[in-house]
Coordinates of C-alpha atoms and ligand atoms in Angstrom, one line a residue:
Chain A
M268 CA 4.9 -10.1 -41.3
T269 CA 5.2 -11.6 -37.9
I270 CA 7.2 -9.8 -35.2
D271 CA 8.9 -11.7 -32.4
S272 CA 7.5 -11.2 -28.9
R273 CA 9.1 -8.3 -27.1
F274 CA 9.4 -10.4 -24.0
L275 CA 11.7 -13.3 -23.1
P276 CA 10.4 -16.8 -23.5
R277 CA 8.9 -18.0 -20.2
P278 CA 10.1 -21.2 -18.4
D279 CA 7.7 -24.2 -18.7
A280 CA 4.9 -23.9 -16.2
G281 CA 2.8 -27.1 -16.8
A282 CA -0.5 -27.1 -18.7
L283 CA -1.3 -24.5 -21.3
L284 CA -4.6 -23.0 -22.3
H285 CA -5.4 -23.1 -26.0
M286 CA -7.1 -20.2 -27.8
T287 CA -7.2 -18.8 -31.3
L288 CA -6.3 -15.3 -32.5
D289 CA -7.7 -14.5 -35.9
G290 CA -7.9 -18.2 -36.5
A291 CA -4.2 -19.0 -35.5
P292 CA -3.5 -21.0 -32.4
I293 CA -2.2 -19.1 -29.4
T294 CA -1.5 -20.5 -25.9
A295 CA -1.7 -18.9 -22.5
R296 CA -0.6 -19.9 -19.0
A297 CA -3.2 -20.2 -16.2
G298 CA -3.5 -16.8 -14.6
D299 CA -2.5 -14.9 -17.8
T300 CA -4.7 -12.0 -18.9
L301 CA -5.6 -12.1 -22.6
A302 CA -3.2 -9.1 -23.1
A303 CA -0.3 -11.0 -21.4
A304 CA -0.9 -14.0 -23.5
I305 CA -0.9 -12.0 -26.7
L306 CA 2.2 -10.0 -25.8
A307 CA 4.0 -13.3 -24.9
A308 CA 3.1 -14.7 -28.3
S309 CA 3.9 -11.8 -30.6
G310 CA 5.3 -8.3 -30.9
D311 CA 2.7 -7.5 -33.6
A312 CA -0.2 -5.1 -33.3
S313 CA -3.2 -6.5 -31.5
R314 CA -5.5 -3.7 -32.8
H315 CA -5.5 -1.0 -35.5
S316 CA -6.6 2.4 -34.4
T317 CA -9.3 4.6 -35.9
M318 CA -6.7 5.8 -38.4
G319 CA -5.3 2.4 -39.1
T320 CA -2.1 2.7 -37.0
P321 CA -0.9 -0.4 -35.1
R322 CA -1.4 -0.7 -31.3
T323 CA -0.6 -3.1 -28.6
A324 CA -1.8 -3.3 -25.0
Y325 CA -0.4 -0.3 -23.2
C326 CA -1.2 0.4 -19.5
M327 CA -2.1 -3.2 -18.4
M328 CA -4.5 -1.8 -15.8
G329 CA -7.7 -1.0 -17.5
V330 CA -7.0 2.7 -18.1
C331 CA -6.0 3.3 -21.7
F332 CA -8.3 1.0 -23.8
D333 CA -5.6 0.3 -26.3
C334 CA -6.0 -3.5 -25.6
L335 CA -9.6 -3.7 -27.0
I336 CA -10.2 -7.0 -28.7
E337 CA -13.1 -9.2 -29.8
V338 CA -13.6 -12.2 -27.5
D339 CA -16.0 -14.9 -28.6
G340 CA -17.8 -12.5 -30.8
Q341 CA -17.9 -9.7 -28.1
P342 CA -16.1 -6.6 -29.4
N343 CA -14.4 -3.9 -27.3
T344 CA -13.3 -6.3 -24.5
Q345 CA -10.4 -5.0 -22.4
A346 CA -7.8 -7.8 -22.9
C347 CA -5.8 -6.6 -19.9
M348 CA -8.8 -7.1 -17.6
V349 CA -9.9 -10.6 -18.7
A350 CA -8.3 -13.9 -17.8
A351 CA -7.5 -16.3 -20.5
R352 CA -9.6 -19.4 -20.8
D353 CA -9.3 -22.6 -22.8
G354 CA -11.1 -22.4 -26.2
M355 CA -11.5 -18.6 -26.4
V356 CA -11.8 -17.2 -29.9
L357 CA -10.1 -13.9 -30.2
A358 CA -10.1 -11.5 -33.1
R359 CA -8.3 -8.2 -33.7
Q360 CA -10.3 -5.1 -34.2
N361 CA -9.4 -2.8 -37.0
G362 CA -10.3 0.8 -37.6
A363 CA -13.1 2.9 -36.2
R364 CA -16.1 0.6 -36.5
G365 CA -15.9 -1.2 -33.1
L366 CA -14.7 1.8 -31.3
R367 CA -17.4 4.2 -32.5
K368 CA -19.9 1.7 -31.3
L369 CA -18.4 1.9 -27.8
S370 CA -18.2 5.6 -28.0
S371 CA -22.0 5.9 -28.5
T372 CA -22.7 4.5 -25.0
P373 CA -23.7 7.1 -22.5
A374 CA -20.2 6.7 -21.0
Q375 CA -18.7 8.6 -23.9
S376 CA -21.1 11.5 -24.3
N377 CA -18.9 13.7 -22.2
A378 CA -18.4 16.5 -24.6
D379 CA -19.0 19.0 -21.8
G380 CA -16.3 17.3 -19.6
Chain B
M214 CA -29.4 -9.4 2.1
V215 CA -26.2 -8.2 3.8
D216 CA -26.2 -4.9 5.5
V217 CA -22.8 -3.2 5.6
D218 CA -21.5 -0.1 7.3
L219 CA -18.7 0.6 4.9
I220 CA -18.0 -0.1 1.2
I221 CA -14.4 0.2 0.2
I222 CA -13.5 0.6 -3.4
G223 CA -10.0 -0.7 -4.1
A224 CA -8.0 -3.4 -2.3
G225 CA -4.5 -1.8 -2.4
P226 CA -2.6 -0.9 0.8
A227 CA -5.1 2.0 1.6
G228 CA -8.2 -0.2 1.1
M229 CA -6.7 -3.3 2.8
A230 CA -5.6 -1.3 5.9
A231 CA -8.9 0.5 6.1
A232 CA -10.8 -2.8 5.9
A233 CA -8.8 -4.4 8.7
T234 CA -9.0 -1.4 11.0
S235 CA -12.7 -0.9 10.5
A236 CA -13.6 -4.6 10.8
Q237 CA -11.5 -4.8 14.0
G238 CA -13.6 -1.9 15.3
G239 CA -16.8 -4.0 14.6
A240 CA -17.8 -2.5 11.3
R241 CA -19.2 -4.7 8.5
V242 CA -17.2 -4.1 5.3
L243 CA -17.8 -4.8 1.7
M244 CA -14.6 -4.5 -0.3
L245 CA -14.7 -4.2 -4.1
D246 CA -11.8 -4.4 -6.6
E247 CA -11.7 -4.8 -10.3
Q248 CA -8.6 -7.0 -10.1
P249 CA -9.0 -10.8 -9.5
Q250 CA -7.2 -10.5 -6.1
A251 CA -6.4 -8.0 -3.3
G252 CA -3.0 -6.3 -3.4
G253 CA -3.4 -3.1 -5.4
Q254 CA -0.7 -1.9 -7.8
I255 CA 2.3 -2.4 -5.5
Y256 CA 1.3 -5.9 -4.2
R257 CA -0.5 -7.1 -7.3
N258 CA -0.7 -10.9 -7.4
L259 CA 1.2 -11.2 -4.1
G260 CA -1.5 -13.5 -2.8
A261 CA -1.2 -16.0 -5.7
E262 CA -0.9 -19.7 -4.8
T263 CA 2.5 -20.0 -6.5
P264 CA 5.0 -17.9 -4.6
P265 CA 6.0 -14.7 -6.4
P266 CA 9.4 -14.6 -8.1
A267 CA 12.2 -13.6 -5.7
Y268 CA 13.4 -10.8 -8.0
L269 CA 10.4 -8.6 -7.1
G270 CA 12.3 -8.1 -3.8
A271 CA 11.5 -7.2 -0.2
S272 CA 9.4 -4.2 -0.9
Y273 CA 6.9 -6.5 -2.7
A274 CA 6.9 -9.3 -0.1
A275 CA 6.3 -6.6 2.5
G276 CA 2.6 -6.5 1.6
K277 CA 1.9 -10.0 3.1
P278 CA 0.7 -8.7 6.6
L279 CA -1.8 -6.4 4.8
L280 CA -3.2 -9.3 2.8
A281 CA -3.5 -11.4 6.1
G282 CA -5.4 -8.5 7.7
L283 CA -8.3 -9.1 5.2
R284 CA -9.1 -12.4 7.1
T285 CA -10.5 -10.2 9.9
A286 CA -14.2 -11.2 10.5
G287 CA -16.6 -8.8 9.0
I288 CA -14.9 -8.2 5.7
T289 CA -16.5 -9.5 2.5
G290 CA -14.4 -9.1 -0.6
E291 CA -15.8 -9.0 -4.2
F292 CA -13.2 -9.2 -6.9
N293 CA -13.3 -8.7 -10.7
A294 CA -15.9 -6.0 -9.7
T295 CA -15.5 -2.7 -11.5
V296 CA -17.2 0.3 -9.9
W297 CA -18.7 2.5 -12.5
R298 CA -20.9 4.9 -10.6
I299 CA -21.2 6.4 -7.1
D300 CA -24.4 8.4 -6.3
S301 CA -26.8 8.5 -3.4
D302 CA -30.3 7.2 -2.8
A303 CA -32.5 8.4 0.0
G304 CA -29.6 10.3 1.4
M305 CA -27.2 7.4 1.6
P306 CA -24.2 6.8 -0.7
R307 CA -24.8 4.1 -3.3
V308 CA -22.2 2.2 -5.3
L309 CA -22.8 0.5 -8.7
W310 CA -20.4 -2.1 -10.0
S311 CA -20.1 -4.5 -12.8
R312 CA -19.0 -8.1 -12.4
G313 CA -19.0 -10.8 -15.0
G314 CA -21.3 -8.8 -17.3
T315 CA -23.9 -8.1 -14.6
S316 CA -24.3 -4.8 -12.6
H317 CA -25.0 -4.6 -8.9
A318 CA -25.8 -1.8 -6.5
G319 CA -25.0 -1.6 -2.8
Q320 CA -25.6 1.1 -0.2
A321 CA -23.8 2.0 3.0
P322 CA -23.6 5.1 5.2
H323 CA -19.8 5.3 4.4
V324 CA -17.9 4.7 1.2
L325 CA -14.1 4.8 1.0
L326 CA -12.6 5.5 -2.3
A327 CA -9.2 3.8 -2.4
G328 CA -8.7 3.4 -6.1
G329 CA -5.0 4.4 -6.2
A330 CA -3.0 5.9 -9.0
Q331 CA -2.2 5.5 -12.7
E332 CA 1.0 6.2 -14.5
R333 CA 1.3 9.7 -15.8
P334 CA 0.8 9.7 -19.6
T335 CA 4.2 10.4 -21.3
P336 CA 3.4 11.7 -24.8
F337 CA 6.2 12.0 -27.4
E338 CA 6.4 11.2 -31.1
G339 CA 6.0 7.4 -31.4
W340 CA 4.6 6.6 -28.0
T341 CA 1.6 4.9 -29.5
L342 CA 3.7 2.3 -31.4
P343 CA 3.7 -1.4 -30.5
G344 CA 6.6 -2.0 -28.1
V345 CA 6.3 1.3 -26.3
M346 CA 4.7 0.8 -22.9
P347 CA 4.7 2.4 -19.4
A348 CA 7.4 0.8 -17.1
G349 CA 4.8 0.1 -14.5
A350 CA 2.7 -1.8 -17.1
A351 CA 5.7 -4.0 -17.8
Q352 CA 6.1 -4.5 -14.0
I353 CA 2.5 -5.7 -13.9
L354 CA 3.4 -8.3 -16.5
M355 CA 6.4 -9.3 -14.3
K356 CA 4.2 -9.7 -11.3
T357 CA 1.2 -11.5 -12.9
A358 CA 2.7 -13.4 -15.8
Q359 CA 6.4 -13.7 -15.1
L360 CA 7.0 -11.9 -18.5
L361 CA 10.3 -10.1 -18.7
P362 CA 11.0 -7.5 -21.3
R363 CA 13.8 -8.3 -23.7
D364 CA 16.7 -5.9 -23.8
A365 CA 14.5 -3.0 -22.8
V366 CA 15.3 0.7 -22.7
L367 CA 13.9 2.4 -19.6
A368 CA 13.2 6.1 -20.3
G369 CA 11.9 8.9 -18.1
S370 CA 12.3 9.6 -14.4
G371 CA 11.1 8.7 -10.9
P372 CA 11.8 6.2 -8.1
L373 CA 9.7 3.5 -9.7
L374 CA 12.0 3.6 -12.8
Y375 CA 15.0 2.7 -10.6
L376 CA 13.0 0.0 -8.7
I377 CA 11.9 -1.7 -12.0
A378 CA 15.5 -1.5 -13.4
A379 CA 16.7 -3.2 -10.2
Q380 CA 14.0 -5.9 -10.4
L381 CA 14.9 -6.5 -14.0
I382 CA 18.6 -6.9 -13.1
D383 CA 17.7 -9.4 -10.3
A384 CA 15.5 -11.2 -12.8
G385 CA 18.5 -11.7 -15.1
A386 CA 16.9 -9.5 -17.8
P387 CA 18.8 -6.2 -17.3
P388 CA 17.7 -3.2 -19.4
Q389 CA 20.2 -2.1 -22.0
A390 CA 20.1 1.5 -20.8
L391 CA 18.4 4.0 -18.6
V392 CA 17.5 7.3 -20.3
E393 CA 16.7 9.8 -17.6
T394 CA 15.0 13.2 -18.1
Q395 CA 16.2 14.4 -14.8
T396 CA 18.4 17.5 -15.1
P397 CA 20.9 19.0 -12.6
A398 CA 18.5 22.0 -12.2
M399 CA 15.7 19.6 -10.9
M400 CA 18.2 18.2 -8.4
T401 CA 19.2 21.7 -7.2
R402 CA 15.5 22.6 -6.7
A403 CA 15.0 19.4 -4.8
M404 CA 17.9 20.1 -2.4
R405 CA 16.0 22.7 -0.5
H406 CA 13.7 19.9 0.7
L407 CA 16.6 17.9 2.0
P408 CA 16.2 18.8 5.7
R409 CA 12.8 17.1 5.8
V410 CA 14.2 14.0 4.1
L411 CA 16.1 13.4 7.3
L412 CA 12.8 12.0 8.6
A413 CA 12.9 9.5 5.8
L414 CA 16.5 8.3 5.8
P415 CA 15.6 4.6 5.4
E416 CA 13.6 5.5 2.3
L417 CA 16.4 7.5 0.9
A418 CA 18.9 4.7 1.6
K419 CA 16.7 2.3 -0.3
G420 CA 16.6 4.6 -3.3
L421 CA 20.4 5.0 -3.3
A422 CA 20.8 1.2 -3.1
L423 CA 18.7 0.8 -6.2
I424 CA 20.9 3.3 -8.1
R425 CA 24.1 1.6 -6.8
K426 CA 22.7 -1.7 -8.2
I427 CA 22.1 -0.2 -11.6
T428 CA 25.6 1.3 -11.7
A429 CA 27.2 -1.9 -10.5
A430 CA 25.5 -3.9 -13.2
G431 CA 27.2 -1.6 -15.7
I432 CA 24.0 -0.3 -17.3
P433 CA 24.6 2.9 -19.2
R434 CA 22.7 5.9 -17.8
Y435 CA 22.0 8.9 -20.1
T436 CA 20.9 12.0 -18.1
S437 CA 19.4 15.4 -18.9
A438 CA 17.7 13.5 -21.7
A439 CA 15.1 15.3 -24.0
G440 CA 13.6 15.2 -27.4
F441 CA 12.2 11.6 -27.3
H442 CA 11.3 10.1 -30.6
A443 CA 10.5 6.5 -31.5
S444 CA 10.0 4.8 -34.9
M445 CA 9.5 1.2 -35.8
R446 CA 11.7 -0.9 -38.2
T447 CA 10.1 -3.5 -40.4
D448 CA 11.3 -6.3 -38.0
G449 CA 9.3 -4.5 -35.3
R450 CA 12.2 -3.2 -33.3
L451 CA 12.1 0.4 -32.2
D452 CA 14.7 3.1 -32.9
F453 CA 14.6 5.4 -29.9
S454 CA 16.2 8.8 -30.5
F455 CA 16.9 11.4 -27.9
T456 CA 19.5 14.0 -26.8
A457 CA 21.4 13.6 -23.6
K458 CA 23.5 16.5 -22.3
G459 CA 23.1 18.0 -25.8
R460 CA 24.4 15.0 -27.8
A461 CA 22.1 13.0 -30.1
H462 CA 21.7 9.2 -29.5
T463 CA 19.7 6.4 -31.0
L464 CA 19.1 3.1 -29.3
C465 CA 17.5 0.1 -31.0
T466 CA 15.3 -2.0 -28.7
P467 CA 12.3 -4.4 -29.0
I468 CA 10.7 -2.6 -26.0
L469 CA 10.8 0.9 -24.7
L470 CA 9.5 1.4 -21.2
T471 CA 8.6 5.0 -20.2
H472 CA 7.8 6.4 -16.8
Q473 CA 7.2 9.9 -15.4
G474 CA 5.7 9.1 -12.0
V475 CA 2.2 8.3 -11.1
I476 CA -0.9 10.5 -10.7
P477 CA -4.1 10.1 -8.7
S478 CA -6.9 8.2 -10.5
T479 CA -9.6 10.8 -10.1
H480 CA -12.3 9.8 -12.6
I481 CA -14.2 8.0 -9.8
S482 CA -13.9 10.9 -7.3
R483 CA -14.7 13.6 -9.8
A484 CA -17.7 11.7 -11.2
A485 CA -18.9 11.3 -7.6
G486 CA -19.1 15.1 -7.3
I487 CA -16.2 15.5 -4.9
A488 CA -14.3 18.9 -5.0
H489 CA -10.9 18.7 -6.6
A490 CA -8.0 21.1 -6.9
W491 CA -4.8 21.4 -8.9
N492 CA -1.6 20.3 -7.0
P493 CA 1.2 22.2 -8.6
A494 CA 4.0 20.4 -6.8
Q495 CA 2.7 17.0 -8.1
Q496 CA 1.4 18.4 -11.4
A497 CA -1.8 16.6 -10.9
I498 CA -5.5 16.9 -10.1
A499 CA -6.4 15.6 -6.6
P500 CA -9.5 15.5 -4.5
V501 CA -9.8 18.0 -1.6
T502 CA -10.0 16.1 1.8
D503 CA -9.7 16.8 5.5
R504 CA -6.9 15.1 7.5
W505 CA -9.0 12.0 7.9
G506 CA -9.7 11.6 4.2
G507 CA -13.2 13.0 4.5
S508 CA -14.6 14.8 1.4
D509 CA -17.2 17.5 0.9
V510 CA -19.8 14.8 -0.2
E511 CA -21.7 13.3 2.8
G512 CA -20.4 9.8 3.5
L513 CA -17.6 9.7 0.9
H514 CA -14.0 9.4 2.0
I515 CA -10.7 9.0 0.1
A516 CA -7.4 7.4 1.1
G517 CA -4.2 6.4 -0.6
D518 CA -2.6 7.5 -3.8
G519 CA -6.1 8.4 -5.2
A520 CA -6.1 11.3 -2.8
G521 CA -2.6 12.5 -3.7
I522 CA 0.6 10.6 -4.4
G523 CA 2.4 9.4 -1.2
G524 CA 3.3 5.8 -1.9
A525 CA 2.3 2.5 -0.3
E526 CA 3.3 3.3 3.3
A527 CA 1.4 6.6 3.3
A528 CA -1.5 4.8 1.7
R529 CA -1.6 2.2 4.4
A530 CA -1.5 4.9 7.1
A531 CA -4.1 7.0 5.4
G532 CA -6.4 4.0 5.1
E533 CA -6.1 3.4 8.9
L534 CA -6.9 7.0 9.7
A535 CA -9.9 7.1 7.4
A536 CA -11.2 3.9 9.0
L537 CA -10.8 5.3 12.5
D538 CA -12.8 8.4 11.6
I539 CA -15.5 6.3 10.0
L540 CA -15.7 4.1 13.1
R541 CA -16.2 7.4 15.1
R542 CA -18.9 8.5 12.8
L543 CA -20.6 5.1 13.0
G544 CA -20.6 5.6 16.8
R545 CA -18.4 2.6 17.4
I546 CA -15.6 4.5 19.0
D547 CA -15.5 8.0 20.6
K548 CA -13.4 10.9 19.6
N549 CA -10.7 10.2 22.3
T550 CA -10.3 6.6 21.2
R551 CA -10.0 7.7 17.6
D552 CA -7.4 10.3 18.4
R553 CA -5.4 7.8 20.6
Q554 CA -5.5 5.1 18.0
A555 CA -4.6 7.6 15.3
K556 CA -1.2 8.5 16.8
A557 CA 0.8 5.6 15.3
P558 CA -0.7 5.9 11.7
R559 CA -0.4 9.7 11.9
R560 CA 3.3 9.4 12.7
A561 CA 3.8 6.8 9.9
L562 CA 2.0 9.2 7.5
T563 CA 4.2 12.1 8.4
R564 CA 7.3 10.0 8.0
A565 CA 6.2 8.6 4.7
M566 CA 5.3 12.0 3.3
A567 CA 8.5 13.6 4.5
I568 CA 10.4 12.5 1.3
R569 CA 7.6 13.6 -1.1
P570 CA 8.5 17.2 -1.7
F571 CA 12.0 16.1 -2.5
L572 CA 10.9 13.4 -4.9
D573 CA 8.3 15.6 -6.6
A574 CA 11.0 18.2 -7.3
A575 CA 13.8 15.8 -8.1
Y576 CA 11.8 13.8 -10.6
A577 CA 9.5 16.5 -12.0
P578 CA 8.1 15.7 -15.4
P579 CA 9.9 17.8 -18.1
P580 CA 7.9 20.6 -19.9
E581 CA 7.9 18.8 -23.2
I582 CA 6.1 15.8 -21.7
L583 CA 3.6 18.1 -19.9
A584 CA 2.9 20.3 -22.9
P585 CA 4.0 18.6 -26.2
D586 CA 4.1 20.2 -29.6
G587 CA 3.9 19.2 -33.2
E588 CA 2.9 15.8 -34.4
T589 CA 3.0 14.1 -31.0
I590 CA -0.3 12.4 -30.4
V591 CA -2.0 13.7 -27.3
C592 CA -5.3 11.8 -27.4
R593 CA -4.5 8.2 -28.1
C594 CA -8.1 7.1 -28.6
E595 CA -9.0 9.7 -31.2
E596 CA -5.5 10.3 -32.4
I597 CA -5.4 14.0 -32.0
T598 CA -2.0 15.7 -32.2
A599 CA -0.6 18.5 -30.1
A600 CA -0.5 20.7 -33.2
E601 CA -4.3 20.1 -33.8
I602 CA -5.0 21.0 -30.2
R603 CA -2.9 24.2 -30.4
Q604 CA -4.7 25.0 -33.7
S605 CA -8.1 24.7 -32.0
L606 CA -6.9 27.1 -29.4
E607 CA -5.8 29.6 -32.1
G608 CA -9.2 29.0 -33.7
G609 CA -11.0 30.3 -30.7
A610 CA -11.6 27.2 -28.5
T611 CA -11.3 28.1 -24.8
G612 CA -10.9 25.6 -22.0
P613 CA -10.9 21.8 -22.1
R614 CA -14.5 21.8 -23.1
G615 CA -14.0 23.9 -26.2
V616 CA -10.9 21.9 -27.3
K617 CA -12.9 18.6 -26.9
T618 CA -15.8 19.9 -29.0
A619 CA -13.4 21.2 -31.7
T620 CA -11.1 18.2 -31.9
R621 CA -12.8 15.2 -30.1
A622 CA -9.7 14.9 -27.9
G623 CA -10.7 13.1 -24.7
M624 CA -13.9 11.7 -26.1
G625 CA -12.8 8.2 -26.8
P626 CA -13.2 5.2 -24.6
C627 CA -10.5 6.1 -22.0
Q628 CA -12.6 9.2 -21.2
G629 CA -9.5 11.4 -21.0
R630 CA -7.5 9.3 -18.6
M631 CA -4.6 9.4 -21.1
C632 CA -4.9 13.0 -22.2
D633 CA -6.6 15.2 -19.6
L634 CA -3.3 16.3 -18.1
T635 CA -1.6 16.9 -21.4
L636 CA -4.6 18.9 -22.6
R637 CA -4.2 21.0 -19.4
G638 CA -0.5 21.4 -20.0
I639 CA -1.0 22.7 -23.5
L640 CA -3.8 25.1 -22.4
E641 CA -1.5 26.5 -19.7
N642 CA 1.3 26.7 -22.2
C643 CA -0.9 28.7 -24.6
G644 CA -2.0 31.0 -21.8
A645 CA -5.6 29.7 -21.7
A646 CA -7.4 29.1 -18.4
P647 CA -7.1 25.4 -17.6
A648 CA -10.3 24.6 -15.8
L649 CA -10.5 21.2 -14.2
P650 CA -12.0 18.6 -16.6
R651 CA -15.3 17.0 -15.6
A652 CA -15.8 13.3 -15.4
R653 CA -19.1 11.6 -16.1
T654 CA -20.6 8.3 -15.1
P655 CA -20.4 5.5 -16.1
I656 CA -16.7 6.0 -15.5
K657 CA -16.0 2.7 -17.3
P658 CA -18.2 1.6 -20.3
V659 CA -21.1 -0.5 -19.3
A660 CA -23.3 -2.4 -21.8
L661 CA -26.8 -0.9 -22.2
G662 CA -28.3 -4.2 -21.5
E663 CA -26.4 -4.4 -18.2
L664 CA -27.8 -1.0 -17.2
A665 CA -31.4 -2.2 -17.9
A666 CA -31.1 -5.4 -16.0
L667 CA -29.4 -3.8 -12.9
A668 CA -29.6 -6.5 -10.2
P669 CA -30.5 -5.4 -6.7
H670 CA -27.7 -6.3 -4.3
R671 CA -27.1 -6.0 -0.6
K672 CA -29.4 -3.1 0.0
T673 CA -29.3 -1.7 3.4
K674 CA -32.4 -0.5 5.1
A675 CA -32.3 3.2 4.4
Ligands
LIG952 C1 1.3 0.4 -12.6 C2 1.8 0.8 -11.2 C3 2.8 0.1 -10.6 C4 3.3 0.5 -9.3 N1 4.3 -0.3 -8.7 C5 4.7 0.1 -7.5 C6 5.8 -0.6 -6.9 O1 6.3 -1.6 -7.4 N2 6.3 -0.2 -5.7 C7 5.8 1.0 -5.1 O2 6.2 1.4 -4.0 N3 4.8 1.7 -5.7 C8 4.3 1.3 -6.9 N4 3.2 2.0 -7.4 C9 2.7 3.2 -6.7 C10 1.4 2.8 -6.0 O3 0.5 3.8 -6.4 C11 1.5 2.8 -4.5 O4 2.7 2.2 -4.1 C12 0.3 2.1 -3.8 O5 0.0 0.9 -4.5 C13 -0.9 2.9 -3.7 O6 -1.8 2.3 -2.8 P1 -3.3 2.5 -2.9 O7 -4.0 1.6 -1.9 O8 -3.6 4.0 -2.8 O9 -3.8 2.1 -4.4 P2 -3.5 0.9 -5.3 O10 -2.5 0.0 -4.7 O11 -3.3 1.4 -6.7 O12 -4.9 0.1 -5.2 C14 -6.1 0.6 -5.8 C15 -7.0 -0.6 -6.1 O13 -8.2 -0.1 -6.5 C16 -8.8 -0.8 -7.6 N5 -9.7 0.0 -8.3 C17 -9.4 1.3 -8.9 N6 -10.5 1.8 -9.5 C18 -11.5 0.8 -9.3 C19 -12.9 0.8 -9.7 N7 -13.4 1.7 -10.4 N8 -13.6 -0.3 -9.4 C20 -13.0 -1.3 -8.6 N9 -11.7 -1.3 -8.2 C21 -11.0 -0.2 -8.6 C22 -7.6 -1.3 -8.4 O14 -7.8 -2.4 -9.1 C23 -6.5 -1.4 -7.3 O15 -6.4 -2.8 -6.9 C24 2.7 1.6 -8.7 C25 1.7 2.3 -9.3 C26 1.3 1.9 -10.6 C27 0.2 2.7 -11.2
LIG953 S1 -3.9 -2.1 -21.8 FE1 -4.7 -0.2 -21.1 S2 -6.8 -0.8 -20.8 FE2 -5.9 -2.6 -21.3

């Protein structure tokens, strides 16, 4: 099911950028991050966690990694840190697959932290 | 190749003030920030071409002189640049950052860490649901995308909660309620710091004006709130339950904005090898610095909320003080000049810090947020609950390292940014020794290909 955006509709601000999210059209305003554009469009999950629970962008400042999304085929992109551009192809990530790949970079081998 | 005397990481009030002061003193400065523009958290997007919405108020517009200071000759700014490592090469600090998918390295005799703060994680059952978000995150959306939360509930405590409520009222999108965890006991404990607050009367007056605005707008305030719980209806709205003064309440809202103050972002300073200590008054980890922001690692300095929470005015003053001492170390000014020029920022810092002990006590995070229990998720990345962490402690795990190995808590992509403090709270609560967690580089994930193709950048002659 689709869930309404949790934010008020924005006043018109001229030209829109056009992207797709899982094949469906989604628009953004110039200056929007991907996370802002997605939150403006829908109140639905933009990702499902390792255990399949729904998530949306959380901290909006690059800290929590809850906003991870696939952008033009590139998984694990932080949607709150990337500006929207015309023609971007976005896909929601579901489950552990993408995340585990990220976790295997040296960044995450901090077991002794 | 550009030679620089100082690399500043973070273009918030601390970094901007330090850049202007050091460049005015003749230093060549490279400033890096992972945001697209200077401003930091408080003044985020203030420099945008289209004027910011008026509802963000005077405290937001007050950042304009700091932004103007960046036009001082000698400052080079690089934005969308995420620093992921600080080390040293041939005895000189080296900074590595990623920009547009390429990594760069730069060296300078001095590096100022001005990376600021993050909001304190506020775990309770349901805090991972869509529609639950930190209040400061919603404010970022107001500043950068003119997105206003619909019929929000603001829950938690702290001055920023009141500021955001007031901004929402002025924006014509008032929250439906404030649910405050502050208790009369916290206020009583705060009162003994009141004499010092006399130094900060304008600050106090501003806070009281915010509260008056909220009351005047007729927004219900629930106080002594506890037992937060959120669940989602099929239409996506949240049922937010809690008790206030012992009575049970449930509010239905599309968006629940939580806040329990901010904490220094210390992954960068910890990974750089700087000594840190636990600050019990602020319930946070903070780097150990001298009164100029100098650290125990040669050439590394820290200023602003990343060194301990003081707010924007304190960050600005601390940035200036750090810059003055760096100018002295560079041999551009002598000690007397440093001390003379330091008088005004030192006074400003003292004034700005005067209200902190009061605020820290009055808006202390409640125990159930610091050390949750039961099915509350602690580690959002790996979805580890408080009960699982407590079980691992009963099962013999000791310290953060043992818990991490036993449960995977803190080993996801956020590297513990969302659970380090909660893990510590639970360890303390269970009587275990809460050692300071380590942070490793890269502090933000970097693609392996990027590491391999590390582009040389602005290397100074060592
Ligand atoms: C979400 C949020 C909202 C806030 N809103 C307000 C407000 O409205 N009013 C108020 O008085 N206070 C606010 N604060 C408190 C804020 O911490 C201080 O007011 C003030 O901004 C601190 O200044 P600073 O210079 O220390 O750090 P900041 O202003 O936080 O600036 C730090 C800068 O460093 C950059 N940075 C951090 N790490 C890296 C890295 N690894 N690589 C590159 N760049 C990096 C960040 O992008 C940021 O621009 C807010 C805090 C948060 C977390
Ligand atoms: S929303 Fe937290 S990292 Fe993007």
